[in-house]
Short mmCIF file of C-alpha atoms in Angstrom, two decimals:
data_model
loop_
_atom_site.label_atom_id
_atom_site.label_comp_id
_atom_site.label_asym_id
_atom_site.label_seq_id
_atom_site.Cartn_x
_atom_site.Cartn_y
_atom_site.Cartn_z
CA MET A 1377 1.28 11.58 54.91
CA THR A 1378 -1.91 13.48 54.28
CA LEU A 1379 -4.34 12.85 51.43
CA ALA A 1380 -3.31 15.97 49.75
CA GLU A 1381 0.33 14.96 49.85
CA GLY A 1382 -0.41 11.45 48.71
CA VAL A 1383 -2.49 12.67 45.50
CA TRP A 1384 0.48 15.16 45.03
CA HIS A 1385 3.16 12.36 45.28
CA GLN A 1386 1.11 10.14 42.91
CA ILE A 1387 0.73 12.83 40.18
CA PHE A 1388 4.31 14.31 40.48
CA SER A 1389 6.93 11.73 41.56
CA PHE A 1390 10.40 12.20 40.51
CA GLU A 1391 12.05 9.43 42.54
CA ASN A 1392 14.78 7.78 40.58
CA TYR A 1393 14.00 10.17 37.62
CA GLY A 1394 17.52 9.89 36.08
CA GLU A 1395 17.35 6.07 35.88
CA LEU A 1396 13.89 6.17 34.48
CA LEU A 1397 14.84 8.72 31.97
CA ALA A 1398 17.10 6.40 30.07
CA LEU A 1399 14.20 4.02 29.65
CA VAL A 1400 12.10 6.57 27.46
CA ARG A 1401 14.51 7.23 24.69
CA ASN A 1402 12.35 5.74 22.16
CA SER A 1403 9.44 7.37 23.50
CA LEU A 1404 10.95 10.96 23.30
CA VAL A 1405 12.07 10.13 19.63
CA VAL A 1406 8.68 9.06 18.53
CA GLY A 1407 6.94 11.82 20.50
CA ALA A 1408 8.90 14.38 18.63
CA ALA A 1409 7.94 12.80 15.24
CA LEU A 1410 4.40 12.41 16.27
CA GLY A 1411 4.34 16.21 17.40
CA LEU A 1412 5.63 17.22 13.72
CA VAL A 1413 3.18 15.04 12.03
CA GLY A 1414 0.09 16.19 14.27
CA GLY A 1415 1.04 19.87 14.19
CA LEU A 1416 1.33 20.02 10.51
CA ALA A 1417 -1.89 18.03 9.74
CA GLY A 1418 -3.70 20.01 12.38
CA VAL A 1419 -3.29 23.03 10.27
CA PHE A 1420 -5.60 21.69 7.60
CA VAL A 1421 -7.86 20.01 10.25
CA ILE A 1422 -8.70 23.77 11.26
CA MET A 1423 -8.73 25.21 7.87
CA ARG A 1424 -11.24 22.57 6.56
CA ASP A 1425 -13.25 22.30 9.76
CA LEU A 1426 -12.65 18.65 10.53
CA PRO A 1427 -12.32 18.36 14.21
CA PHE A 1428 -15.36 16.05 14.18
CA ALA A 1429 -13.75 13.91 11.60
CA VAL A 1430 -10.70 13.40 13.78
CA HIS A 1431 -12.93 12.19 16.44
CA GLY A 1432 -14.92 9.84 14.19
CA ILE A 1433 -11.74 8.30 12.82
CA SER A 1434 -10.19 7.89 16.22
CA GLU A 1435 -13.13 5.67 17.09
CA LEU A 1436 -12.47 3.17 14.25
CA SER A 1437 -8.82 3.27 15.03
CA PHE A 1438 -9.54 2.42 18.54
CA ALA A 1439 -11.72 -0.53 17.00
CA GLY A 1440 -8.69 -1.64 14.68
CA ALA A 1441 -6.27 -1.62 17.77
CA SER A 1442 -8.57 -3.56 19.94
CA ALA A 1443 -8.99 -6.18 17.33
CA ALA A 1444 -5.21 -6.51 16.98
CA LEU A 1445 -4.86 -6.69 20.56
CA LEU A 1446 -7.43 -9.65 20.71
CA LEU A 1447 -5.75 -11.42 17.78
CA GLY A 1448 -2.22 -11.06 19.13
CA THR A 1449 -0.95 -8.86 16.23
CA ASN A 1450 0.64 -5.50 15.91
CA ILE A 1451 -1.52 -2.83 17.61
CA VAL A 1452 0.07 -0.03 15.66
CA ALA A 1453 -0.91 -1.86 12.49
CA GLY A 1454 -4.35 -2.53 13.61
CA SER A 1455 -4.85 1.04 14.54
CA ILE A 1456 -3.91 2.24 11.27
CA VAL A 1457 -6.21 -0.13 9.20
CA GLY A 1458 -9.05 1.08 11.35
CA SER A 1459 -8.11 4.67 10.81
CA LEU A 1460 -7.67 4.39 7.08
CA LEU A 1461 -11.02 2.52 6.77
CA ALA A 1462 -12.75 5.17 8.58
CA ALA A 1463 -10.92 7.93 6.67
CA GLY A 1464 -11.77 6.44 3.29
CA ALA A 1465 -15.45 5.93 4.15
CA ILE A 1466 -15.79 9.57 5.28
CA GLY A 1467 -13.91 10.77 2.25
CA LEU A 1468 -16.03 8.83 -0.15
CA LEU A 1469 -19.49 9.45 1.58
CA GLY A 1470 -19.08 12.99 2.63
CA ALA A 1471 -18.56 15.45 -0.03
CA ARG A 1472 -20.47 18.15 1.58
CA ALA A 1473 -20.13 19.00 5.38
CA ARG A 1474 -23.73 17.83 6.17
CA ASP A 1475 -23.27 14.60 4.48
CA ARG A 1476 -19.68 14.11 6.09
CA ASN A 1477 -20.94 14.79 9.66
CA SER A 1478 -23.97 12.36 9.17
CA ALA A 1479 -21.28 9.69 8.14
CA ILE A 1480 -19.18 10.43 11.03
CA GLY A 1481 -22.05 10.24 13.35
CA ILE A 1482 -22.81 6.73 11.98
CA LEU A 1483 -19.28 5.61 12.21
CA MET A 1484 -18.57 6.66 15.73
CA PRO A 1485 -20.81 4.43 17.72
CA PHE A 1486 -20.15 1.51 15.35
CA GLY A 1487 -16.37 1.84 15.89
CA LEU A 1488 -16.64 2.45 19.52
CA GLY A 1489 -19.09 -0.64 19.82
CA LEU A 1490 -16.61 -2.87 18.12
CA GLY A 1491 -13.69 -1.70 20.30
CA VAL A 1492 -15.50 -2.33 23.33
CA LEU A 1493 -16.51 -5.75 22.00
CA PHE A 1494 -12.94 -6.73 21.18
CA LEU A 1495 -11.79 -5.56 24.71
CA ALA A 1496 -14.30 -7.50 26.34
CA LEU A 1497 -13.13 -10.65 24.54
CA TYR A 1498 -9.61 -9.87 25.34
CA LYS A 1499 -8.52 -11.81 28.37
CA GLY A 1500 -4.98 -10.38 28.71
CA ARG A 1501 -3.49 -7.63 30.82
CA ALA A 1502 -6.04 -4.87 31.89
CA ALA A 1503 -3.21 -2.25 31.51
CA ASN A 1504 -3.19 -2.98 27.60
CA LYS A 1505 -6.95 -2.28 27.47
CA PHE A 1506 -6.63 0.90 29.35
CA GLY A 1507 -3.68 1.95 27.21
CA LEU A 1508 -5.82 2.06 23.89
CA LEU A 1509 -8.06 4.56 25.64
CA THR A 1510 -5.66 6.68 27.39
CA GLY A 1511 -2.20 6.10 25.55
CA GLN A 1512 0.82 4.37 26.53
CA ILE A 1513 3.74 5.82 24.66
CA VAL A 1514 6.30 5.73 27.64
CA ALA A 1515 6.31 2.03 26.92
CA VAL A 1516 7.18 2.21 23.16
CA ASP A 1517 9.34 -0.67 22.19
CA THR A 1518 11.53 -1.12 19.00
CA PRO A 1519 8.99 -2.64 16.74
CA GLN A 1520 6.59 -0.01 17.66
CA MET A 1521 8.93 2.62 17.05
CA THR A 1522 9.81 1.33 13.60
CA TRP A 1523 6.04 1.32 12.63
CA LEU A 1524 5.53 4.93 14.16
CA LEU A 1525 8.50 6.51 12.62
CA GLY A 1526 7.83 4.92 9.22
CA THR A 1527 4.33 5.99 9.18
CA SER A 1528 5.31 9.38 10.15
CA ALA A 1529 7.67 9.77 7.45
CA LEU A 1530 5.08 8.63 5.01
CA VAL A 1531 2.60 11.18 6.28
CA LEU A 1532 5.31 14.07 6.02
CA ILE A 1533 6.16 12.99 2.43
CA ALA A 1534 2.55 13.14 1.58
CA LEU A 1535 1.87 16.53 3.11
CA ALA A 1536 5.00 17.88 1.50
CA VAL A 1537 3.53 16.78 -2.16
CA ILE A 1538 0.04 18.11 -1.54
CA TRP A 1539 0.69 21.13 0.78
CA ARG A 1540 0.57 23.97 -1.81
CA PRO A 1541 -2.54 22.82 -3.72
CA LEU A 1542 -4.16 21.63 -0.51
CA THR A 1543 -3.71 25.05 1.04
CA PHE A 1544 -5.26 26.59 -1.94
CA ALA A 1545 -8.09 24.14 -2.03
CA SER A 1546 -8.67 24.59 1.71
CA ALA A 1547 -8.73 28.58 1.63
CA ASP A 1548 -11.09 28.85 -1.38
CA PRO A 1549 -12.38 25.56 -2.91
CA ASP A 1550 -14.44 27.20 -5.55
CA VAL A 1551 -11.66 29.44 -6.98
CA ALA A 1552 -9.30 26.36 -6.76
CA ALA A 1553 -11.59 24.27 -8.69
CA ALA A 1554 -12.17 26.93 -11.39
CA ARG A 1555 -8.45 27.00 -11.87
CA GLY A 1556 -8.20 23.23 -12.29
CA VAL A 1557 -7.07 22.19 -8.98
CA PRO A 1558 -8.27 18.69 -8.09
CA VAL A 1559 -10.26 19.70 -5.14
CA ARG A 1560 -12.23 16.52 -4.57
CA GLY A 1561 -9.10 14.26 -5.19
CA LEU A 1562 -6.97 16.37 -2.69
CA SER A 1563 -9.88 16.07 -0.22
CA PHE A 1564 -9.72 12.26 -0.18
CA ALA A 1565 -6.06 12.35 -0.29
CA PHE A 1566 -5.98 14.48 2.91
CA MET A 1567 -8.44 12.13 4.49
CA ILE A 1568 -6.17 9.35 4.12
CA VAL A 1569 -3.32 11.34 5.39
CA LEU A 1570 -5.30 12.47 8.53
CA GLY A 1571 -6.47 8.78 9.14
CA LEU A 1572 -2.69 8.05 9.45
CA THR A 1573 -2.17 10.98 11.65
CA VAL A 1574 -4.90 9.83 13.97
CA ALA A 1575 -3.62 6.34 14.12
CA LEU A 1576 -0.19 7.65 15.33
CA SER A 1577 -1.71 10.21 17.88
CA VAL A 1578 -3.93 7.36 19.41
CA GLN A 1579 -0.60 5.81 20.49
CA VAL A 1580 0.09 8.95 22.42
CA VAL A 1581 -3.05 10.01 24.25
CA GLY A 1582 -5.48 7.28 23.31
CA ALA A 1583 -8.57 7.13 21.41
CA LEU A 1584 -10.69 9.28 23.73
CA LEU A 1585 -8.32 12.38 23.59
CA VAL A 1586 -6.80 12.31 20.19
CA LEU A 1587 -8.10 15.85 19.69
CA THR A 1588 -5.54 17.29 22.02
CA LEU A 1589 -2.68 16.57 19.43
CA VAL A 1590 -4.35 17.03 16.17
CA VAL A 1591 -6.59 19.96 16.85
CA THR A 1592 -5.49 22.07 19.89
CA PRO A 1593 -1.98 22.92 18.92
CA ALA A 1594 -3.18 24.24 15.44
CA ALA A 1595 -6.20 26.02 17.03
CA ALA A 1596 -3.70 27.61 19.53
CA ALA A 1597 -1.39 28.70 16.69
CA ALA A 1598 -4.36 30.38 14.85
CA ARG A 1599 -5.21 32.45 17.90
CA VAL A 1600 -2.00 34.37 17.62
CA THR A 1601 -1.00 34.22 13.93
CA ALA A 1602 -2.49 33.83 10.52
CA SER A 1603 0.83 33.81 8.70
CA PRO A 1604 1.21 30.70 6.43
CA VAL A 1605 4.54 30.22 7.58
CA LEU A 1606 4.28 30.86 11.18
CA LEU A 1607 1.06 29.00 11.73
CA PRO A 1608 2.53 25.36 10.98
CA LEU A 1609 5.57 26.20 12.74
CA LEU A 1610 3.83 27.22 15.99
CA SER A 1611 1.45 24.36 15.62
CA VAL A 1612 4.33 21.86 15.55
CA ALA A 1613 6.05 23.54 18.34
CA PHE A 1614 3.06 23.40 20.49
CA ALA A 1615 2.40 19.77 19.47
CA VAL A 1616 6.00 18.91 20.45
CA LEU A 1617 5.92 20.66 23.66
CA SER A 1618 2.57 19.04 24.85
CA ILE A 1619 3.94 15.58 23.86
CA GLU A 1620 7.55 15.73 25.18
CA GLY A 1621 6.46 17.48 28.30
CA GLY A 1622 3.56 14.99 28.86
CA ILE A 1623 6.27 12.22 28.58
CA LEU A 1624 8.62 13.80 31.05
CA LEU A 1625 5.96 14.63 33.60
CA ALA A 1626 4.30 11.19 33.26
CA LEU A 1627 7.60 9.43 33.95
CA GLY A 1628 7.66 7.76 37.17
CA SER A 1629 4.24 8.57 38.11
CA SER A 1630 1.38 6.00 38.15
CA ILE A 1631 -0.86 8.49 36.18
CA PRO A 1632 -1.50 7.83 32.33
CA ILE A 1633 0.33 10.14 30.02
CA SER A 1634 -2.88 11.64 28.48
CA PRO A 1635 -3.64 13.82 31.41
CA TYR A 1636 -0.31 15.56 31.23
CA VAL A 1637 -0.44 15.91 27.42
CA THR A 1638 -3.90 17.26 27.55
CA THR A 1639 -3.26 19.62 30.50
CA ILE A 1640 -0.11 21.30 28.71
CA SER A 1641 -2.01 21.46 25.28
CA PHE A 1642 -5.06 23.15 26.84
CA THR A 1643 -2.75 25.64 28.87
CA VAL A 1644 -1.08 26.56 25.53
CA TYR A 1645 -4.21 27.03 23.95
CA GLY A 1646 -5.63 29.24 26.82
CA LEU A 1647 -2.48 31.24 26.90
CA CYS A 1648 -2.80 31.77 23.01
CA ARG A 1649 -6.28 32.76 23.35
CA LEU A 1650 -5.41 35.44 25.93
CA ALA A 1651 -2.55 36.76 23.88
CA GLY A 1652 -4.91 36.95 20.66
CA ALA A 1653 -7.52 38.66 22.63
CA TYR A 1654 -5.07 41.21 24.03
CA ARG A 1655 -3.53 41.95 20.60
CA THR A 1656 -7.00 42.42 19.08
CA ARG A 1657 -8.08 44.74 21.78
CA ARG A 1658 -4.98 46.67 21.51
CA TRP A 1659 -5.25 46.87 17.67
CA GLY A 1660 -8.66 48.15 18.03
CA ASP A 1661 -7.81 50.84 20.44
CA ARG A 1662 -5.08 52.03 17.91
CA ARG A 1663 -7.79 52.30 15.31
CA THR A 1664 -9.82 54.62 17.44
CA VAL A 1665 -7.00 56.99 18.36
CA PRO A 1666 -7.41 60.05 16.06
CA ARG A 1667 -4.51 60.69 13.74
CA PRO A 1668 -2.41 63.71 14.24
CA ALA A 1669 -3.18 66.80 12.05
#
């Protein structure tokens, strides 16, 4: 076997695929739920220009999960605690974009440093350490699934309650505030929802690549539509496609799930960007064509 064939076999291996497929039912169910949550939350991340906040929260989520791993407690719960602490701090300290980014810039290295410290102290399996950075949803067990699905349901309920006023506050905060919409309260509430969403996404692609689920699908959808109905639908569809496709491709190979998820997500974004550019160019050409007399 040549080197190229060996690498290809390592990346795409479908031996005993049918037997392995039965082992990831929990992962596929959880993946669909996380795609729904990440796709919906991502719409507001794009509208409110919060990708940097997502990355900052993920670092504290990583620290919380690392602490839970060291203490032998539930990793998902630790990730959620870390995310909520980061989201709450960003929501309280960062009313303006400049202040918010400064707070995130302070939190990110602190969270990453804590996470590295906890992992260095952990003497268990190296795969557990690696999974916090790159994701390990293929190994979702029943207790983890319960935590993930329960938290996903909580996020969906919260989004359903605040969706309309949050959309208004995100599109035009000044007008929304003038009409009595609690803009500041909604901003803090969404940061908490975002913290939970990031904690869930960390379980899929790890702390390093969480942007691929919470940002990329919504950014891709925004390239092809501005419809308030189609945008969240496409964002969810792209997120679910990335997660489920990543699980199915990673199954049976020795490669972590995150490269598959990120590759699918980036490919979708690239195609949507090309489609959006083509539509814009064609629309512009139509405007330059003179109307018949």
